[in-house]
CSV table of C-alpha atoms (C1' of nucleotides) in Angstrom, one decimal:
chain,number,residue,atom,x,y,z
A,24,MET,CA,-54.2,84.0,-25.3
A,25,GLY,CA,-51.7,82.2,-23.2
A,26,ARG,CA,-51.9,82.1,-19.5
A,27,ALA,CA,-50.1,84.9,-17.7
A,28,PRO,CA,-47.0,83.9,-15.8
A,29,CYS,CA,-47.8,82.9,-12.3
A,30,CYS,CA,-45.7,85.8,-11.1
A,31,ASP,CA,-43.5,88.5,-12.1
A,32,LYS,CA,-40.1,86.9,-12.6
A,33,ASN,CA,-38.2,90.1,-12.0
A,34,GLY,CA,-36.3,90.0,-8.7
A,35,LEU,CA,-37.5,86.5,-7.9
A,36,LYS,CA,-35.0,84.0,-6.9
A,37,LYS,CA,-34.5,80.7,-8.7
A,38,GLY,CA,-32.4,77.7,-8.0
A,39,PRO,CA,-31.8,75.6,-4.9
A,40,TRP,CA,-33.6,76.6,-1.8
A,41,THR,CA,-31.7,77.7,1.2
A,42,PRO,CA,-32.5,76.4,4.7
A,43,GLU,CA,-33.7,79.8,5.6
A,44,GLU,CA,-36.1,79.9,2.7
A,45,ASP,CA,-37.3,76.4,3.7
A,46,GLN,CA,-37.8,77.5,7.2
A,47,LYS,CA,-39.8,80.6,6.1
A,48,LEU,CA,-42.1,78.5,4.0
A,49,VAL,CA,-42.6,75.8,6.6
A,50,ASP,CA,-43.2,78.4,9.3
A,51,TYR,CA,-45.7,80.3,7.2
A,52,ILE,CA,-47.6,77.2,6.1
A,53,SER,CA,-47.7,75.8,9.6
A,54,LYS,CA,-49.3,79.0,10.8
A,55,HIS,CA,-51.5,79.9,7.9
A,56,GLY,CA,-51.8,76.7,5.9
A,57,TYR,CA,-51.4,76.8,2.2
A,58,GLY,CA,-53.9,77.8,-0.4
A,59,ASN,CA,-53.2,80.8,-2.5
A,60,TRP,CA,-49.8,80.1,-3.8
A,61,ARG,CA,-49.7,83.3,-5.7
A,62,THR,CA,-49.8,85.5,-2.7
A,63,LEU,CA,-48.1,83.0,-0.3
A,64,PRO,CA,-44.5,83.9,-1.1
A,65,LYS,CA,-45.1,87.6,-0.6
A,66,ASN,CA,-46.9,87.0,2.7
A,67,ALA,CA,-44.2,84.6,3.8
A,68,GLY,CA,-41.4,87.0,2.9
A,69,LEU,CA,-40.0,84.8,0.1
A,70,GLN,CA,-38.5,86.1,-3.1
A,71,ARG,CA,-39.9,83.1,-5.0
A,72,CYS,CA,-42.8,82.5,-7.3
A,73,GLY,CA,-45.8,80.7,-6.0
A,74,LYS,CA,-45.3,77.7,-8.2
A,75,SER,CA,-41.8,77.3,-6.9
A,76,CYS,CA,-43.1,77.4,-3.4
A,77,ARG,CA,-45.8,74.9,-4.1
A,78,LEU,CA,-43.3,72.5,-5.7
A,79,ARG,CA,-40.9,73.0,-2.9
A,80,TRP,CA,-43.6,72.2,-0.4
A,81,THR,CA,-45.2,69.3,-2.1
A,82,ASN,CA,-42.0,67.7,-3.3
A,83,TYR,CA,-39.7,68.3,-0.4
A,84,LEU,CA,-40.9,70.1,2.7
A,85,ARG,CA,-44.2,68.4,3.3
A,86,PRO,CA,-44.0,66.7,6.6
A,87,ASP,CA,-45.3,63.3,5.3
A,88,ILE,CA,-42.6,63.1,2.7
A,89,LYS,CA,-40.7,59.9,2.8
A,90,ARG,CA,-37.1,60.4,1.8
A,91,GLY,CA,-34.6,57.8,0.8
A,92,ARG,CA,-34.3,54.8,-1.3
A,93,PHE,CA,-37.3,53.2,-2.8
A,94,SER,CA,-38.1,49.8,-1.4
A,95,SER,CA,-38.5,46.8,-3.6
A,96,GLU,CA,-42.2,46.8,-2.9
A,97,GLU,CA,-42.5,50.4,-3.8
A,98,GLU,CA,-40.6,49.8,-7.0
A,99,GLU,CA,-42.8,46.8,-7.8
A,100,THR,CA,-45.8,48.9,-7.2
A,101,ILE,CA,-44.6,51.7,-9.4
A,102,ILE,CA,-44.0,49.3,-12.3
A,103,GLN,CA,-47.4,47.6,-11.8
A,104,LEU,CA,-49.2,50.9,-11.7
A,105,HIS,CA,-47.3,52.3,-14.6
A,106,SER,CA,-48.3,49.3,-16.7
A,107,ILE,CA,-51.9,50.2,-16.0
A,108,LEU,CA,-51.8,54.0,-15.7
A,109,GLY,CA,-49.0,55.1,-17.9
A,110,ASN,CA,-47.3,58.3,-16.9
A,111,LYS,CA,-50.0,59.3,-14.4
A,112,TRP,CA,-47.3,60.1,-11.8
A,113,SER,CA,-49.6,61.8,-9.4
A,114,THR,CA,-52.0,58.9,-9.4
A,115,ILE,CA,-49.2,56.5,-8.9
A,116,ALA,CA,-47.9,58.7,-6.1
A,117,ALA,CA,-51.3,58.5,-4.5
A,118,ARG,CA,-50.7,54.8,-4.0
A,119,LEU,CA,-47.3,55.3,-2.5
A,120,PRO,CA,-47.6,57.1,0.8
A,121,GLY,CA,-44.9,59.7,1.3
A,122,ARG,CA,-43.7,59.7,-2.3
A,123,THR,CA,-44.2,62.5,-4.7
A,124,ASP,CA,-45.0,62.4,-8.3
A,125,ASN,CA,-41.8,64.2,-9.2
A,126,GLU,CA,-39.8,61.7,-7.2
A,127,ILE,CA,-41.5,58.8,-8.8
A,128,LYS,CA,-41.0,60.3,-12.2
A,129,ASN,CA,-37.4,60.8,-11.6
A,130,TYR,CA,-36.9,57.4,-10.2
A,131,TRP,CA,-38.7,55.9,-13.1
A,132,ASN,CA,-36.6,57.8,-15.6
A,133,THR,CA,-33.3,57.2,-14.0
A,134,HIS,CA,-33.7,53.7,-12.7
A,135,ILE,CA,-36.6,51.7,-13.7
A,136,ARG,CA,-36.9,52.8,-17.3
A,137,LYS,CA,-33.2,52.1,-17.9
A,138,ARG,CA,-33.5,48.8,-16.3
A,139,LEU,CA,-36.5,47.8,-18.4
A,140,LEU,CA,-34.7,48.9,-21.5
A,141,ARG,CA,-31.7,46.8,-20.6
A,142,MET,CA,-34.0,43.9,-20.1
A,143,GLY,CA,-35.4,44.4,-23.6
A,144,ILE,CA,-38.7,45.6,-22.3
A,145,ASP,CA,-40.4,48.7,-23.6
A,146,PRO,CA,-40.9,50.9,-20.6
A,147,VAL,CA,-43.9,52.5,-22.3
A,148,THR,CA,-45.9,49.4,-23.2
A,149,HIS,CA,-44.2,47.1,-20.8
A,150,ALA,CA,-44.0,44.7,-23.7
A,151,PRO,CA,-40.9,43.0,-25.0
A,152,ARG,CA,-39.2,45.4,-27.4
A,153,LEU,CA,-39.6,43.5,-30.5
A,154,ASP,CA,-39.1,46.7,-32.4
A,155,LEU,CA,-35.4,46.3,-31.7
A,156,LEU,CA,-35.3,43.4,-34.0
A,157,ASP,CA,-34.4,43.4,-37.6
A,158,PHE,CA,-37.0,40.9,-38.7
A,159,SER,CA,-35.9,41.0,-42.2
A,160,SER,CA,-32.8,39.3,-41.1
A,161,ILE,CA,-34.4,37.2,-38.5
A,162,VAL,CA,-36.7,35.5,-40.9
A,163,ASN,CA,-33.7,34.4,-42.9
A,164,PRO,CA,-33.8,30.7,-42.2
A,165,CYS,CA,-30.0,30.4,-42.1
A,166,LEU,CA,-30.0,32.3,-38.9
A,167,PHE,CA,-31.8,29.5,-37.2
A,168,ASP,CA,-29.5,26.7,-38.2
A,169,SER,CA,-27.5,27.6,-35.1
A,170,SER,CA,-28.9,29.5,-32.2
A,171,SER,CA,-25.5,30.8,-31.4
A,172,SER,CA,-25.1,32.4,-34.8
A,173,ALA,CA,-28.5,34.0,-34.6
A,174,GLN,CA,-27.7,35.3,-31.2
A,175,ALA,CA,-24.4,36.7,-32.3
A,176,ASN,CA,-26.1,38.3,-35.2
A,177,PHE,CA,-28.4,40.1,-32.8
A,178,SER,CA,-25.6,41.1,-30.6
A,179,ARG,CA,-24.0,42.7,-33.6
A,180,LEU,CA,-27.3,44.2,-34.6
A,181,LEU,CA,-27.8,45.8,-31.2
A,182,GLY,CA,-24.3,46.6,-30.6
A,183,VAL,CA,-24.5,45.1,-27.1
A,184,GLU,CA,-24.6,41.8,-25.4
A,185,PRO,CA,-28.1,40.4,-26.2
A,186,PRO,CA,-30.5,42.0,-23.8
A,187,ILE,CA,-33.3,40.0,-25.2
A,188,ASN,CA,-33.7,36.4,-24.4
A,189,PRO,CA,-32.8,34.2,-27.4
A,190,GLU,CA,-36.0,32.2,-26.9
A,191,LEU,CA,-37.9,35.4,-27.3
A,192,LEU,CA,-36.1,36.2,-30.4
A,193,ARG,CA,-36.7,32.7,-31.7
A,194,LEU,CA,-40.4,33.1,-30.9
A,195,ALA,CA,-40.7,36.4,-32.7
A,196,ALA,CA,-38.8,35.0,-35.7
A,197,SER,CA,-40.9,31.9,-35.8
A,198,LEU,CA,-44.0,33.9,-35.7
A,199,LEU,CA,-42.9,36.2,-38.4
A,200,SER,CA,-41.6,33.3,-40.4
A,201,SER,CA,-45.0,31.6,-40.2
A,202,GLN,CA,-46.6,34.9,-41.1
A,203,HIS,CA,-44.5,34.9,-44.3
A,204,GLN,CA,-45.9,31.6,-45.2
A,205,ASN,CA,-49.4,32.4,-44.1
A,206,PRO,CA,-50.1,36.1,-43.7
A,207,ASN,CA,-53.4,35.8,-41.9
A,208,PRO,CA,-53.5,33.1,-39.3
A,209,ALA,CA,-51.4,33.7,-36.3
A,210,PRO,CA,-49.9,30.8,-34.4
A,211,GLN,CA,-52.6,29.0,-32.6
A,212,ASN,CA,-50.5,28.1,-29.7
A,213,PHE,CA,-47.2,29.7,-29.3
A,214,GLN,CA,-46.7,27.8,-26.1
A,215,GLU,CA,-45.9,24.9,-28.2
A,216,ILE,CA,-42.8,26.4,-29.5
A,217,PRO,CA,-40.0,24.3,-28.2
A,218,GLY,CA,-38.1,25.6,-25.2
A,219,LEU,CA,-40.5,28.5,-24.7
A,220,ASN,CA,-42.8,29.0,-21.8
A,221,THR,CA,-45.8,31.1,-22.2
A,222,MET,CA,-44.5,34.5,-22.6
A,223,THR,CA,-46.4,37.0,-20.7
A,224,CYS,CA,-46.1,40.6,-19.8
A,225,PRO,CA,-48.2,43.5,-18.6
A,226,PHE,CA,-49.1,46.1,-21.0
A,227,VAL,CA,-50.5,49.6,-21.1
A,228,PRO,CA,-54.2,49.5,-21.8
A,229,PHE,CA,-54.6,53.2,-22.1
A,230,PRO,CA,-56.2,54.2,-25.3
A,231,ASN,CA,-53.5,56.5,-26.6
A,232,GLU,CA,-50.9,53.9,-26.0
A,233,ALA,CA,-52.8,50.9,-26.9
A,234,GLN,CA,-54.5,51.9,-30.0
A,235,ALA,CA,-51.9,50.3,-32.2
A,236,SER,CA,-52.0,47.0,-30.5
A,237,GLN,CA,-54.4,46.0,-27.8
A,238,PRO,CA,-53.4,42.7,-26.4
A,239,LYS,CA,-56.0,41.2,-24.2
A,240,LEU,CA,-55.6,40.0,-20.8
A,241,VAL,CA,-57.1,36.6,-20.3
A,242,ASP,CA,-57.9,34.5,-17.3
A,243,GLU,CA,-57.7,35.3,-13.7
A,244,PHE,CA,-59.1,38.8,-13.8
A,245,PRO,CA,-62.6,40.2,-14.1
A,246,SER,CA,-63.5,40.9,-17.7
A,247,ASN,CA,-64.1,44.5,-17.1
A,248,LEU,CA,-60.5,44.8,-16.1
A,249,THR,CA,-59.0,42.6,-18.6
A,250,ASP,CA,-60.9,43.2,-21.8
A,251,PHE,CA,-59.5,46.6,-22.5
A,252,SER,CA,-60.0,46.1,-26.2
A,253,SER,CA,-63.7,46.6,-25.6
A,254,SER,CA,-63.3,49.4,-23.1
A,255,SER,CA,-64.2,52.8,-24.1
A,256,ASN,CA,-62.1,55.8,-23.3
A,257,SER,CA,-64.5,56.8,-20.7
A,258,GLN,CA,-64.3,53.4,-19.1
A,259,MET,CA,-60.6,53.7,-19.0
A,260,SER,CA,-60.9,57.1,-17.5
A,261,GLU,CA,-63.1,55.7,-14.8
A,262,LEU,CA,-60.7,52.9,-14.2
A,263,ALA,CA,-57.9,55.3,-13.9
A,264,SER,CA,-59.7,57.7,-11.6
A,265,SER,CA,-60.8,54.8,-9.5
A,266,MET,CA,-57.2,54.2,-8.8
A,267,THR,CA,-57.2,57.0,-6.4
A,268,GLU,CA,-60.2,55.6,-4.5
A,269,ASP,CA,-60.1,52.9,-1.9
A,270,TYR,CA,-58.7,50.1,-3.9
A,271,VAL,CA,-56.5,49.3,-6.8
A,272,PRO,CA,-58.4,47.4,-9.3
A,273,PHE,CA,-55.4,46.5,-11.4
A,274,PRO,CA,-54.4,42.9,-11.6
A,275,SER,CA,-51.5,42.2,-9.3
A,276,TYR,CA,-48.9,41.4,-11.9
A,277,GLU,CA,-46.2,39.0,-11.0
A,278,TYR,CA,-42.7,40.0,-11.4
A,279,THR,CA,-41.3,36.7,-10.7
A,280,TYR,CA,-37.8,35.4,-10.8
A,281,CYS,CA,-38.1,32.1,-12.5
A,282,SER,CA,-35.2,29.8,-12.0
A,283,SER,CA,-36.5,27.5,-14.7
A,284,ASP,CA,-37.1,30.2,-17.2
A,285,GLN,CA,-35.2,33.3,-16.8
A,286,SER,CA,-36.4,34.5,-20.1
A,287,LEU,CA,-36.3,38.2,-19.6
A,288,ILE,CA,-33.9,38.7,-16.8
A,289,ASP,CA,-31.2,41.1,-17.6
A,290,ARG,CA,-28.0,39.1,-17.8
A,291,SER,CA,-25.9,42.0,-19.0
A,292,SER,CA,-25.9,43.3,-15.5
A,293,THR,CA,-22.4,42.9,-14.1
A,294,ASN,CA,-23.8,42.7,-10.6
A,295,SER,CA,-26.8,40.6,-11.0
A,296,ALA,CA,-27.6,38.7,-7.9
A,297,PHE,CA,-29.9,36.3,-9.7
A,298,ASN,CA,-28.3,33.1,-9.0
A,299,SER,CA,-30.3,30.0,-9.3
A,300,HIS,CA,-31.2,29.9,-5.7
A,301,ASP,CA,-32.2,33.5,-5.4
A,302,SER,CA,-35.7,34.2,-4.4
A,303,TYR,CA,-37.3,37.2,-6.0
A,304,GLN,CA,-40.9,36.7,-6.3
A,305,SER,CA,-44.3,38.2,-5.8
A,306,PHE,CA,-47.2,35.9,-6.2
A,307,GLY,CA,-50.4,37.4,-7.3
A,308,PRO,CA,-53.0,38.2,-7.7
A,309,SER,CA,-53.4,37.5,-4.1
A,310,SER,CA,-54.1,41.0,-3.0
A,311,PRO,CA,-55.9,43.9,-4.6
A,312,THR,CA,-53.4,46.2,-3.1
A,313,ALA,CA,-50.0,46.1,-4.5
A,314,MET,CA,-48.4,47.3,-1.3
A,315,ASN,CA,-49.7,44.2,0.4
A,316,SER,CA,-48.3,41.8,-2.2
A,317,ASN,CA,-46.6,38.8,-0.8
A,318,SER,CA,-43.3,39.7,-2.0
A,319,THR,CA,-40.1,38.3,-0.8
A,320,TYR,CA,-36.8,39.8,-1.6
A,321,ILE,CA,-33.7,38.2,-0.4
A,322,ALA,CA,-30.4,39.9,-0.4
A,323,SER,CA,-31.6,42.6,-2.8
A,324,SER,CA,-29.7,45.5,-1.5
A,325,THR,CA,-28.4,47.0,-4.7
A,326,GLU,CA,-30.4,48.2,-7.6
A,327,ASP,CA,-29.1,45.8,-10.1
A,328,GLU,CA,-29.9,43.1,-7.7
A,329,ARG,CA,-33.5,44.1,-8.0
A,330,GLU,CA,-33.8,43.1,-11.7
A,331,ILE,CA,-37.2,42.3,-12.6
A,332,SER,CA,-38.4,39.4,-14.5
A,333,TYR,CA,-41.4,39.4,-16.6
A,334,CYS,CA,-41.7,35.7,-16.9
A,335,SER,CA,-45.1,35.8,-15.3
A,336,GLU,CA,-47.5,33.1,-15.9
A,337,MET,CA,-50.5,35.1,-14.9
A,338,LEU,CA,-50.9,37.5,-17.8
A,339,LYS,CA,-51.1,36.4,-21.3
A,340,PHE,CA,-51.5,38.5,-24.3
A,341,GLU,CA,-52.3,37.5,-27.8
A,342,LEU,CA,-49.3,37.6,-29.9
A,343,PRO,CA,-51.2,38.2,-33.1
A,344,ASP,CA,-51.9,41.7,-31.9
A,345,LEU,CA,-48.5,42.3,-30.5
A,346,LEU,CA,-46.6,40.8,-33.4
A,347,ASP,CA,-48.2,42.8,-36.1
A,348,GLY,CA,-45.5,42.5,-38.6
A,349,ASN,CA,-46.4,45.7,-40.3
A,350,GLU,CA,-45.3,47.6,-37.3
A,351,PHE,CA,-41.8,46.1,-37.4
A,352,MET,CA,-41.1,45.9,-41.1
B,5,DA,C1',-4.2,61.7,-7.4
B,6,DA,C1',-6.3,64.0,-11.2
B,7,DC,C1',-9.3,64.5,-14.7
B,8,DG,C1',-13.3,63.9,-17.7
B,9,DA,C1',-17.4,61.2,-18.4
B,10,DA,C1',-21.5,59.5,-16.8
B,11,DC,C1',-24.9,59.5,-13.6
B,12,DC,C1',-28.4,61.2,-10.3
B,13,DC,C1',-31.8,64.3,-8.8
B,14,DA,C1',-33.9,68.7,-7.2
B,15,DA,C1',-35.8,72.2,-9.5
B,16,DC,C1',-37.5,74.6,-13.2
B,17,DC,C1',-40.2,75.6,-17.6
B,18,DG,C1',-43.9,75.6,-20.7
B,19,DC,C1',-48.1,73.8,-21.7
B,20,DC,C1',-52.4,71.9,-20.6
B,21,DC,C1',-56.7,71.1,-18.0
B,22,DA,C1',-60.3,71.5,-14.6
B,23,DA,C1',-62.6,74.1,-11.2
B,24,DC,C1',-64.5,78.2,-9.8
B,25,DG,C1',-66.4,82.8,-9.6
C,23,DT,C1',-68.4,82.8,-21.6
C,24,DC,C1',-64.2,84.3,-19.9
C,25,DG,C1',-60.4,85.1,-16.8
C,26,DT,C1',-58.0,83.3,-12.9
C,27,DT,C1',-56.0,79.9,-10.2
C,28,DG,C1',-54.2,75.5,-8.7
C,29,DG,C1',-52.5,71.4,-10.2
C,30,DG,C1',-50.6,67.8,-13.4
C,31,DC,C1',-47.4,66.4,-16.8
C,32,DG,C1',-43.4,65.8,-20.0
C,33,DG,C1',-39.2,67.5,-20.8
C,34,DT,C1',-35.1,69.8,-19.5
C,35,DT,C1',-31.4,71.9,-16.8
C,36,DG,C1',-27.6,72.4,-13.8
C,37,DG,C1',-25.0,71.2,-9.9
C,38,DG,C1',-23.3,67.6,-7.1
C,39,DT,C1',-21.6,62.9,-6.9
C,40,DT,C1',-19.7,58.7,-8.6
C,41,DC,C1',-17.1,56.1,-11.8
C,42,DG,C1',-13.6,54.9,-15.1
C,43,DT,C1',-9.2,55.7,-17.0
DNA sequence: AACGAACCCAACCGCCCAACG
DNA sequence: TCGTTGGGCGGTTGGGTTCGT
């Protein structure tokens, strides 16, 4: 048996709230507080359903709501938390004073998500979107005779200017190529691939999203936080729930602009401010609290100027897990 | 200037879950 | 155990705004 609707919809108003309705709701809550949302609209003289009132209050009328543009630090925090928590918008919102889950969700979907996609990063896993690649063509050796031809091939493949760093493509192709030759062993040290720094990125360790591939965090962080591959679901739940407590136990990911290796910076942006002298860096894990990260953002007034690089040196995942060829073939 | 497309975002919907009596 | 309620979430909608031609 399904749950009964929260209210009789007949005669109840929908759509945008008027200033008068807002005032009624604010006046009522300021006098009586909120609690029983089902009876509140009737008592407040509103022709709205309780859920609508609750959403209006929590997402817009609450006095501690912070309106306006998300700061770079807020954005950084959202991305960091999302890489750990997934779509736990309310939990993420709990770490961003004045921001609501709905606002964060909208901001994620309309800004951050698109930007990550442009950068060739899967917004769900926060990993490079290797699924975009047609590896059957990549592993064709002729593609690697000339990096420009390979890149052009990918551009055609994707129908866009290459959003993925050619070095990344080369890495993926090399790995798969070696897999062809030797299906079992993974590259022992992909850092040795010429022209490629250690590729790092955060990932989503939540069981439902990480079952297919569970790259492990290494170095820098306590094992209980990094070895997600051995974490049980309950452990992850505890970790997630602890996010709402006094501290954020997630590793402070770096989203660092690397002038020497701009591997994942979106170059398709027509308004990118990432010139070689730009400073867009957040060094971690210096603080357990993302909001206190030592971020410096210079001249980052527009959204595209806040492109995020994942060329962190702090987090490393094991490519054998990530590059499971079966998932891409 | 005008128009349509694309984008943004507040708000809603439907479903689920946990807490509680 | 069951029904009710509040809250969370993913997805969607629709109106306003901005952008491109």
